[in-house]
PDB file of C-alpha atoms in Angstrom:
ATOM      1  CA  MET I   1     116.972  48.165 119.377  1.00  0.00           C
ATOM      2  CA  GLU I   2     118.017  51.808 119.142  1.00  0.00           C
ATOM      3  CA  PRO I   3     115.454  54.562 119.219  1.00  0.00           C
ATOM      4  CA  ARG I   4     114.343  55.688 115.825  1.00  0.00           C
ATOM      5  CA  ILE I   5     111.557  57.380 113.858  1.00  0.00           C
ATOM      6  CA  ILE I   6     109.755  55.026 111.335  1.00  0.00           C
ATOM      7  CA  HIS I   7     107.611  56.250 108.507  1.00  0.00           C
ATOM      8  CA  ARG I   8     105.583  53.974 106.280  1.00  0.00           C
ATOM      9  CA  PRO I   9     103.861  55.618 103.325  1.00  0.00           C
ATOM     10  CA  GLY I  10     100.165  55.129 103.335  1.00  0.00           C
ATOM     11  CA  VAL I  11     100.131  53.929 106.902  1.00  0.00           C
ATOM     12  CA  GLY I  12     101.810  56.356 109.271  1.00  0.00           C
ATOM     13  CA  THR I  13     104.748  57.356 111.397  1.00  0.00           C
ATOM     14  CA  THR I  14     105.777  56.135 114.897  1.00  0.00           C
ATOM     15  CA  ALA I  15     108.561  56.567 117.406  1.00  0.00           C
ATOM     16  CA  GLY I  16     109.397  56.114 121.096  1.00  0.00           C
ATOM     17  CA  VAL I  17     110.469  58.988 123.312  1.00  0.00           C
ATOM     18  CA  LEU I  18     113.099  58.495 126.066  1.00  0.00           C
ATOM     19  CA  GLN I  19     114.086  61.060 128.798  1.00  0.00           C
ATOM     20  CA  LYS I  20     115.811  60.842 132.142  1.00  0.00           C
ATOM     21  CA  GLN I  21     114.873  64.277 133.549  1.00  0.00           C
ATOM     22  CA  GLU I  22     111.932  66.542 133.668  1.00  0.00           C
ATOM     23  CA  LEU I  23     111.762  68.947 130.704  1.00  0.00           C
ATOM     24  CA  GLU I  24     109.194  71.468 129.511  1.00  0.00           C
ATOM     25  CA  PHE I  25     108.736  72.052 125.740  1.00  0.00           C
ATOM     26  CA  LYS I  26     106.960  75.336 125.072  1.00  0.00           C
ATOM     27  CA  ARG I  27     104.988  76.256 121.957  1.00  0.00           C
ATOM     28  CA  LEU I  28     105.254  72.979 120.153  1.00  0.00           C
ATOM     29  CA  PHE I  29     103.427  72.970 116.867  1.00  0.00           C
ATOM     30  CA  ILE I  30     101.372  69.739 116.332  1.00  0.00           C
ATOM     31  CA  ASP I  31     101.202  69.467 112.613  1.00  0.00           C
ATOM     32  CA  GLN I  32      99.117  66.267 112.275  1.00  0.00           C
ATOM     33  CA  PRO I  33      96.777  64.352 114.618  1.00  0.00           C
ATOM     34  CA  VAL I  34      98.752  62.122 116.927  1.00  0.00           C
ATOM     35  CA  LEU I  35      98.077  59.508 119.582  1.00  0.00           C
ATOM     36  CA  ILE I  36     100.574  59.329 122.515  1.00  0.00           C
ATOM     37  CA  VAL I  37     100.733  56.462 124.933  1.00  0.00           C
ATOM     38  CA  VAL I  38     102.798  56.921 128.153  1.00  0.00           C
ATOM     39  CA  GLU I  39     104.583  53.839 129.395  1.00  0.00           C
ATOM     40  CA  ARG I  40     106.631  55.384 132.223  1.00  0.00           C
ATOM     41  CA  GLY I  41     106.324  58.649 133.995  1.00  0.00           C
ATOM     42  CA  SER I  42     103.709  61.242 133.103  1.00  0.00           C
ATOM     43  CA  LYS I  43     103.055  63.934 130.495  1.00  0.00           C
ATOM     44  CA  ALA I  44     101.338  67.336 131.020  1.00  0.00           C
ATOM     45  CA  LEU I  45      99.710  68.840 127.951  1.00  0.00           C
ATOM     46  CA  ARG I  46      98.744  72.482 128.119  1.00  0.00           C
ATOM     47  CA  TRP I  47      97.107  74.823 125.711  1.00  0.00           C
ATOM     48  CA  ALA I  48      95.054  78.085 125.981  1.00  0.00           C
ATOM     49  CA  GLN I  49      91.838  76.326 126.837  1.00  0.00           C
ATOM     50  CA  GLY I  50      93.082  73.818 129.420  1.00  0.00           C
ATOM     51  CA  GLU I  51      95.595  71.102 130.615  1.00  0.00           C
ATOM     52  CA  TYR I  52      95.637  67.361 130.754  1.00  0.00           C
ATOM     53  CA  ILE I  53      97.827  65.016 132.769  1.00  0.00           C
ATOM     54  CA  ILE I  54      98.541  61.628 131.162  1.00  0.00           C
ATOM     55  CA  ARG I  55     100.015  58.967 133.466  1.00  0.00           C
ATOM     56  CA  ALA I  56     101.676  55.629 132.825  1.00  0.00           C
ATOM     57  CA  GLY I  57      99.151  53.260 131.160  1.00  0.00           C
ATOM     58  CA  GLU I  58      97.095  56.206 129.762  1.00  0.00           C
ATOM     59  CA  ALA I  59      96.945  57.819 126.352  1.00  0.00           C
ATOM     60  CA  ILE I  60      95.781  61.064 124.757  1.00  0.00           C
ATOM     61  CA  ALA I  61      94.657  61.903 121.160  1.00  0.00           C
ATOM     62  CA  ILE I  62      95.765  65.358 120.037  1.00  0.00           C
ATOM     63  CA  ALA I  63      94.348  67.179 117.090  1.00  0.00           C
ATOM     64  CA  GLY I  64      96.756  68.648 114.525  1.00  0.00           C
ATOM     65  CA  GLY I  65      97.266  72.318 113.554  1.00  0.00           C
ATOM     66  CA  GLN I  66      97.719  73.711 117.020  1.00  0.00           C
ATOM     67  CA  THR I  67     100.423  74.914 119.420  1.00  0.00           C
ATOM     68  CA  VAL I  68     100.823  73.302 122.852  1.00  0.00           C
ATOM     69  CA  ASP I  69     103.157  73.195 125.867  1.00  0.00           C
ATOM     70  CA  ILE I  70     104.300  69.749 126.974  1.00  0.00           C
ATOM     71  CA  ILE I  71     106.044  68.677 130.212  1.00  0.00           C
ATOM     72  CA  ASN I  72     107.464  65.121 130.359  1.00  0.00           C
ATOM     73  CA  ARG I  73     108.114  63.940 133.993  1.00  0.00           C
ATOM     74  CA  PRO I  74     110.122  60.827 134.869  1.00  0.00           C
ATOM     75  CA  ALA I  75     108.769  58.094 137.036  1.00  0.00           C
ATOM     76  CA  ALA I  76     110.173  57.267 140.481  1.00  0.00           C
ATOM     77  CA  ASP I  77     112.953  55.246 138.765  1.00  0.00           C
ATOM     78  CA  GLY I  78     114.149  58.319 136.955  1.00  0.00           C
ATOM     79  CA  SER I  79     112.945  57.456 133.444  1.00  0.00           C
ATOM     80  CA  TYR I  80     110.190  58.751 131.076  1.00  0.00           C
ATOM     81  CA  ARG I  81     109.088  56.652 128.145  1.00  0.00           C
ATOM     82  CA  ALA I  82     106.246  57.103 125.702  1.00  0.00           C
ATOM     83  CA  PHE I  83     105.298  56.064 122.180  1.00  0.00           C
ATOM     84  CA  TRP I  84     103.484  58.043 119.512  1.00  0.00           C
ATOM     85  CA  LEU I  85     101.592  57.250 116.318  1.00  0.00           C
ATOM     86  CA  VAL I  86     100.647  59.560 113.427  1.00  0.00           C
ATOM     87  CA  TRP I  87      98.348  58.271 110.727  1.00  0.00           C
ATOM     88  CA  ASP I  88      98.454  58.741 106.996  1.00  0.00           C
ATOM     89  CA  ALA I  89      95.905  61.465 106.137  1.00  0.00           C
ATOM     90  CA  ALA I  90      93.906  59.159 104.031  1.00  0.00           C
ATOM     91  CA  LEU I  91      93.176  56.879 106.933  1.00  0.00           C
ATOM     92  CA  ILE I  92      91.858  59.698 109.006  1.00  0.00           C
ATOM     93  CA  ALA I  93      89.692  60.969 106.218  1.00  0.00           C
ATOM     94  CA  ALA I  94      88.183  57.514 105.635  1.00  0.00           C
ATOM     95  CA  HIS I  95      87.426  56.994 109.261  1.00  0.00           C
ATOM     96  CA  ALA I  96      85.814  60.451 109.511  1.00  0.00           C
ATOM     97  CA  LEU I  97      83.654  59.763 106.432  1.00  0.00           C
ATOM     98  CA  ALA I  98      82.523  56.349 107.885  1.00  0.00           C
ATOM     99  CA  HIS I  99      81.661  57.795 111.324  1.00  0.00           C
ATOM    100  CA  PRO I 100      79.956  61.126 110.706  1.00  0.00           C
ATOM    101  CA  ALA I 101      78.142  61.109 114.123  1.00  0.00           C
ATOM    102  CA  GLN I 102      81.297  61.053 116.214  1.00  0.00           C
ATOM    103  CA  PRO I 103      82.242  64.413 117.667  1.00  0.00           C
ATOM    104  CA  VAL I 104      85.454  66.032 116.286  1.00  0.00           C
ATOM    105  CA  ILE I 105      88.493  66.308 118.586  1.00  0.00           C
ATOM    106  CA  ARG I 106      89.215  70.051 118.459  1.00  0.00           C
ATOM    107  CA  HIS I 107      92.210  70.111 120.990  1.00  0.00           C
ATOM    108  CA  ALA I 108      92.844  66.860 122.744  1.00  0.00           C
ATOM    109  CA  TRP I 109      90.993  63.736 123.922  1.00  0.00           C
ATOM    110  CA  PRO I 110      92.302  62.045 127.104  1.00  0.00           C
ATOM    111  CA  LEU I 111      92.104  58.204 127.120  1.00  0.00           C
ATOM    112  CA  PRO I 112      92.638  57.225 130.807  1.00  0.00           C
ATOM    113  CA  GLY I 113      92.818  53.682 132.144  1.00  0.00           C
ATOM    114  CA  GLN I 114      93.056  51.917 128.908  1.00  0.00           C
ATOM    115  CA  PRO I 115      92.348  48.072 128.853  1.00  0.00           C
ATOM    116  CA  GLY I 116      94.904  45.553 127.698  1.00  0.00           C
ATOM    117  CA  GLU I 117      93.148  45.190 124.340  1.00  0.00           C
ATOM    118  CA  PHE I 118      93.709  48.836 123.675  1.00  0.00           C
ATOM    119  CA  MET I 119      97.468  48.605 124.415  1.00  0.00           C
ATOM    120  CA  ALA I 120      97.707  45.367 122.303  1.00  0.00           C
ATOM    121  CA  ALA I 121      96.026  47.130 119.445  1.00  0.00           C
ATOM    122  CA  PHE I 122      98.414  50.044 119.735  1.00  0.00           C
ATOM    123  CA  ARG I 123     101.410  47.695 119.667  1.00  0.00           C
ATOM    124  CA  ARG I 124     100.027  46.101 116.498  1.00  0.00           C
ATOM    125  CA  ALA I 125      99.598  49.415 114.932  1.00  0.00           C
ATOM    126  CA  VAL I 126     103.250  50.386 115.742  1.00  0.00           C
ATOM    127  CA  ASP I 127     104.379  47.055 114.427  1.00  0.00           C
ATOM    128  CA  ALA I 128     102.438  47.747 111.214  1.00  0.00           C
ATOM    129  CA  VAL I 129     104.357  50.822 110.638  1.00  0.00           C
ATOM    130  CA  GLU I 130     107.690  49.266 111.493  1.00  0.00           C
ATOM    131  CA  ASP I 131     107.285  46.020 109.539  1.00  0.00           C
ATOM    132  CA  GLU I 132     107.624  46.626 105.838  1.00  0.00           C
ATOM    133  CA  ALA I 133     107.023  42.960 105.172  1.00  0.00           C
ATOM    134  CA  MET I 134     103.491  43.255 106.510  1.00  0.00           C
ATOM    135  CA  PRO I 135     100.970  43.509 103.609  1.00  0.00           C
ATOM    136  CA  ALA I 136      99.942  47.083 103.108  1.00  0.00           C
ATOM    137  CA  ASP I 137      96.231  46.429 103.456  1.00  0.00           C
ATOM    138  CA  ILE I 138      96.810  44.724 106.807  1.00  0.00           C
ATOM    139  CA  ALA I 139      99.132  47.469 107.948  1.00  0.00           C
ATOM    140  CA  ARG I 140      96.476  50.093 107.118  1.00  0.00           C
ATOM    141  CA  HIS I 141      93.863  48.043 108.916  1.00  0.00           C
ATOM    142  CA  ARG I 142      95.910  47.828 112.049  1.00  0.00           C
ATOM    143  CA  ALA I 143      96.678  51.580 112.139  1.00  0.00           C
ATOM    144  CA  SER I 144      93.000  52.336 111.463  1.00  0.00           C
ATOM    145  CA  GLU I 145      91.953  50.157 114.444  1.00  0.00           C
ATOM    146  CA  MET I 146      93.282  52.817 116.753  1.00  0.00           C
ATOM    147  CA  LEU I 147      91.011  55.319 115.239  1.00  0.00           C
ATOM    148  CA  LEU I 148      88.150  52.929 116.101  1.00  0.00           C
ATOM    149  CA  TRP I 149      89.309  52.700 119.695  1.00  0.00           C
ATOM    150  CA  ILE I 150      89.430  56.512 119.944  1.00  0.00           C
ATOM    151  CA  GLY I 151      85.957  56.581 118.388  1.00  0.00           C
ATOM    152  CA  ALA I 152      84.698  54.149 120.888  1.00  0.00           C
ATOM    153  CA  GLN I 153      85.540  56.607 123.503  1.00  0.00           C
ATOM    154  CA  GLY I 154      83.750  59.350 121.927  1.00  0.00           C
ATOM    155  CA  GLY I 155      86.037  61.221 119.487  1.00  0.00           C
ATOM    156  CA  LYS I 156      87.488  61.354 116.017  1.00  0.00           C
ATOM    157  CA  PHE I 157      89.892  63.467 114.122  1.00  0.00           C
ATOM    158  CA  ALA I 158      88.628  65.859 111.482  1.00  0.00           C
ATOM    159  CA  PRO I 159      89.974  65.153 107.959  1.00  0.00           C
ATOM    160  CA  ALA I 160      92.671  67.594 106.710  1.00  0.00           C
ATOM    161  CA  GLU I 161      91.254  71.006 105.796  1.00  0.00           C
ATOM    162  CA  ALA I 162      92.657  73.624 103.569  1.00  0.00           C
ATOM    163  CA  LEU I 163      96.205  74.462 104.687  1.00  0.00           C
ATOM    164  CA  THR I 164      97.199  77.801 105.946  1.00  0.00           C
ATOM    165  CA  VAL I 165     100.239  79.430 104.068  1.00  0.00           C
ATOM    166  CA  GLY I 166     102.264  78.979 107.231  1.00  0.00           C
ATOM    167  CA  ILE I 167     101.653  75.235 107.315  1.00  0.00           C
ATOM    168  CA  LYS I 168     102.385  74.962 103.591  1.00  0.00           C
ATOM    169  CA  VAL I 169     105.715  76.697 104.201  1.00  0.00           C
ATOM    170  CA  ARG I 170     106.462  74.542 107.173  1.00  0.00           C
ATOM    171  CA  ARG I 171     105.833  71.313 105.299  1.00  0.00           C
ATOM    172  CA  LEU I 172     107.880  72.519 102.232  1.00  0.00           C
ATOM    173  CA  ILE I 173     110.820  73.402 104.518  1.00  0.00           C
ATOM    174  CA  GLY I 174     110.368  70.099 106.341  1.00  0.00           C
ATOM    175  CA  SER I 175     110.892  68.165 103.131  1.00  0.00           C
ATOM    176  CA  ASP I 176     114.539  69.340 103.158  1.00  0.00           C
ATOM    177  CA  LEU I 177     115.559  70.963 106.325  1.00  0.00           C
ATOM    178  CA  ALA I 178     119.233  71.088 105.417  1.00  0.00           C
ATOM    179  CA  ARG I 179     118.561  73.190 102.354  1.00  0.00           C
ATOM    180  CA  ASP I 180     119.526  76.961 102.330  1.00  0.00           C
ATOM    181  CA  TRP I 181     115.946  78.060 101.761  1.00  0.00           C
ATOM    182  CA  SER I 182     115.405  81.541 100.304  1.00  0.00           C
ATOM    183  CA  ALA I 183     112.151  83.463 100.178  1.00  0.00           C
ATOM    184  CA  ALA I 184     112.282  83.322  96.406  1.00  0.00           C
ATOM    185  CA  ALA I 185     112.465  79.575  96.351  1.00  0.00           C
ATOM    186  CA  ILE I 186     109.695  79.102  98.835  1.00  0.00           C
ATOM    187  CA  ALA I 187     107.451  81.635  97.023  1.00  0.00           C
ATOM    188  CA  SER I 188     108.056  79.878  93.704  1.00  0.00           C
ATOM    189  CA  ALA I 189     107.308  76.582  95.160  1.00  0.00           C
ATOM    190  CA  LEU I 190     103.972  77.910  96.360  1.00  0.00           C
ATOM    191  CA  ALA I 191     103.209  79.679  93.176  1.00  0.00           C
ATOM    192  CA  MET I 192     103.114  83.233  94.607  1.00  0.00           C
ATOM    193  CA  SER I 193     105.226  86.360  94.579  1.00  0.00           C
ATOM    194  CA  GLU I 194     107.598  86.963  97.533  1.00  0.00           C
ATOM    195  CA  ALA I 195     105.591  90.030  98.553  1.00  0.00           C
ATOM    196  CA  THR I 196     102.274  87.999  98.599  1.00  0.00           C
ATOM    197  CA  LEU I 197     104.118  85.383 100.581  1.00  0.00           C
ATOM    198  CA  ARG I 198     105.332  87.699 103.172  1.00  0.00           C
ATOM    199  CA  ARG I 199     101.911  89.426 103.414  1.00  0.00           C
ATOM    200  CA  ARG I 200     100.012  86.139 103.816  1.00  0.00           C
ATOM    201  CA  LEU I 201     102.430  85.072 106.554  1.00  0.00           C
ATOM    202  CA  ALA I 202     102.081  88.463 108.194  1.00  0.00           C
ATOM    203  CA  ASP I 203      98.352  87.984 108.184  1.00  0.00           C
ATOM    204  CA  GLU I 204      98.875  84.748 110.050  1.00  0.00           C
ATOM    205  CA  ASP I 205     101.179  86.578 112.566  1.00  0.00           C
ATOM    206  CA  THR I 206     104.350  84.780 111.571  1.00  0.00           C
ATOM    207  CA  SER I 207     107.252  85.045 109.136  1.00  0.00           C
ATOM    208  CA  LEU I 208     109.539  82.921 107.045  1.00  0.00           C
ATOM    209  CA  SER I 209     112.423  83.273 109.558  1.00  0.00           C
ATOM    210  CA  GLU I 210     110.224  82.163 112.429  1.00  0.00           C
ATOM    211  CA  ILE I 211     108.820  79.200 110.635  1.00  0.00           C
ATOM    212  CA  LEU I 212     112.236  78.101 109.337  1.00  0.00           C
ATOM    213  CA  LEU I 213     113.789  78.310 112.782  1.00  0.00           C
ATOM    214  CA  ASP I 214     110.886  76.562 114.577  1.00  0.00           C
ATOM    215  CA  ALA I 215     110.635  73.739 111.910  1.00  0.00           C
ATOM    216  CA  ARG I 216     114.401  73.053 112.234  1.00  0.00           C
ATOM    217  CA  MET I 217     114.464  73.083 116.015  1.00  0.00           C
ATOM    218  CA  SER I 218     111.259  71.106 116.347  1.00  0.00           C
ATOM    219  CA  PHE I 219     112.470  68.297 114.120  1.00  0.00           C
ATOM    220  CA  ALA I 220     115.829  68.376 115.949  1.00  0.00           C
ATOM    221  CA  LEU I 221     114.011  67.883 119.166  1.00  0.00           C
ATOM    222  CA  ASN I 222     112.194  64.852 117.583  1.00  0.00           C
ATOM    223  CA  LEU I 223     115.533  63.400 116.546  1.00  0.00           C
ATOM    224  CA  LEU I 224     117.121  63.974 119.983  1.00  0.00           C
ATOM    225  CA  GLN I 225     114.216  62.177 121.735  1.00  0.00           C
ATOM    226  CA  CYS I 226     113.399  59.503 119.228  1.00  0.00           C
ATOM    227  CA  SER I 227     116.777  58.467 117.693  1.00  0.00           C
ATOM    228  CA  ALA I 228     120.335  57.670 118.509  1.00  0.00           C
ATOM    229  CA  GLN I 229     121.878  60.083 116.003  1.00  0.00           C
ATOM    230  CA  PRO I 230     124.774  62.106 117.426  1.00  0.00           C
ATOM    231  CA  VAL I 231     124.065  65.726 118.066  1.00  0.00           C
ATOM    232  CA  THR I 232     126.531  66.773 115.355  1.00  0.00           C
ATOM    233  CA  GLN I 233     124.727  64.677 112.723  1.00  0.00           C
ATOM    234  CA  ILE I 234     121.370  66.176 113.821  1.00  0.00           C
ATOM    235  CA  ALA I 235     122.741  69.669 113.417  1.00  0.00           C
ATOM    236  CA  TYR I 236     123.884  68.950 109.882  1.00  0.00           C
ATOM    237  CA  HIS I 237     120.453  67.253 109.182  1.00  0.00           C
ATOM    238  CA  VAL I 238     118.586  70.472 110.087  1.00  0.00           C
ATOM    239  CA  GLY I 239     120.867  72.850 108.144  1.00  0.00           C
ATOM    240  CA  TYR I 240     123.648  73.801 110.641  1.00  0.00           C
ATOM    241  CA  GLN I 241     127.251  73.216 109.605  1.00  0.00           C
ATOM    242  CA  SER I 242     128.302  74.365 113.148  1.00  0.00           C
ATOM    243  CA  PRO I 243     127.157  72.085 116.011  1.00  0.00           C
ATOM    244  CA  SER I 244     127.931  74.917 118.391  1.00  0.00           C
ATOM    245  CA  HIS I 245     125.692  77.378 116.446  1.00  0.00           C
ATOM    246  CA  PHE I 246     123.046  74.728 116.377  1.00  0.00           C
ATOM    247  CA  ALA I 247     123.282  74.359 120.192  1.00  0.00           C
ATOM    248  CA  VAL I 248     122.970  78.037 120.697  1.00  0.00           C
ATOM    249  CA  ARG I 249     119.781  78.211 118.507  1.00  0.00           C
ATOM    250  CA  PHE I 250     118.357  75.186 120.226  1.00  0.00           C
ATOM    251  CA  ARG I 251     118.903  76.683 123.739  1.00  0.00           C
ATOM    252  CA  GLN I 252     117.303  79.939 122.523  1.00  0.00           C
ATOM    253  CA  ARG I 253     114.206  78.104 121.245  1.00  0.00           C
ATOM    254  CA  PHE I 254     113.694  75.614 124.167  1.00  0.00           C
ATOM    255  CA  GLY I 255     115.635  77.019 127.187  1.00  0.00           C
ATOM    256  CA  PHE I 256     118.025  74.045 127.587  1.00  0.00           C
ATOM    257  CA  SER I 257     120.856  72.530 125.582  1.00  0.00           C
ATOM    258  CA  PRO I 258     120.500  69.548 123.162  1.00  0.00           C
ATOM    259  CA  SER I 259     122.496  67.366 125.577  1.00  0.00           C
ATOM    260  CA  ALA I 260     119.802  67.789 128.241  1.00  0.00           C
ATOM    261  CA  ILE I 261     117.528  65.707 126.148  1.00  0.00           C
ATOM    262  CA  ARG I 262     119.962  62.851 125.920  1.00  0.00           C
ATOM    263  CA  GLN I 263     121.232  62.598 129.459  1.00  0.00           C
ATOM    264  CA  GLY I 264     120.967  58.875 130.220  1.00  0.00           C
ATOM    265  CA  ALA I 265     117.926  58.516 127.902  1.00  0.00           C
ATOM    266  CA  LEU I 266     119.568  56.292 125.300  1.00  0.00           C
ATOM    267  CA  ARG I 267     120.619  53.904 127.956  1.00  0.00           C
ATOM    268  CA  ALA I 268     117.108  53.189 129.025  1.00  0.00           C
TER     269      ALA I 268
END
């Protein structure tokens, strides 16, 4: 089966990541809470307050709304493989409401040395997202089981809070990355003037151009890691008619070319 990103409304989103060389991804914005399970190789997660190393057979729960650096390192056989799961926001909110005493994960929560039952539950949760024939209630139950596993080890994700203007802009742009977004269109969609939009973003130490570029490049990175789409198609998908222009922007953002992600990965 070729790599792909699967989304199921009301349940969540999942994908597998394949790499054949060590790469560092700086300043990745984690929009929503995510659980990552490493199958081969290791992952280093860094942020201002610390660092975690996640090895094969281990997992980590990462809170949304933060920026981190990530290094994926292949195993001795030259391959890195991991899977991730993002939940529908309603499932996270329901779990948090039902478990008020569990501490909230502010940055990341390492889950080392997981038992076979954890991995089996994770596989069921991934299957629940991928299998549209599975009844929705059962699919939501299987995805929510992973929140229980995280909770059993001492943490929970906070339900979604009021979004910053920057996140609202990022999500709006993410709904149609190929669109030629203007400040006027974004301001109108958010029911504010252009001047107010720019001022609010400046207060958050960002700008429309920064968010647009980062949203496009970050999603392109996801597609390069988690799908078999050709680079040309990915460039078009994120708003670039010229693949060479896309490649230049990608290298400026991450420090390496789009082809570096794919070297041997899709043959794993």
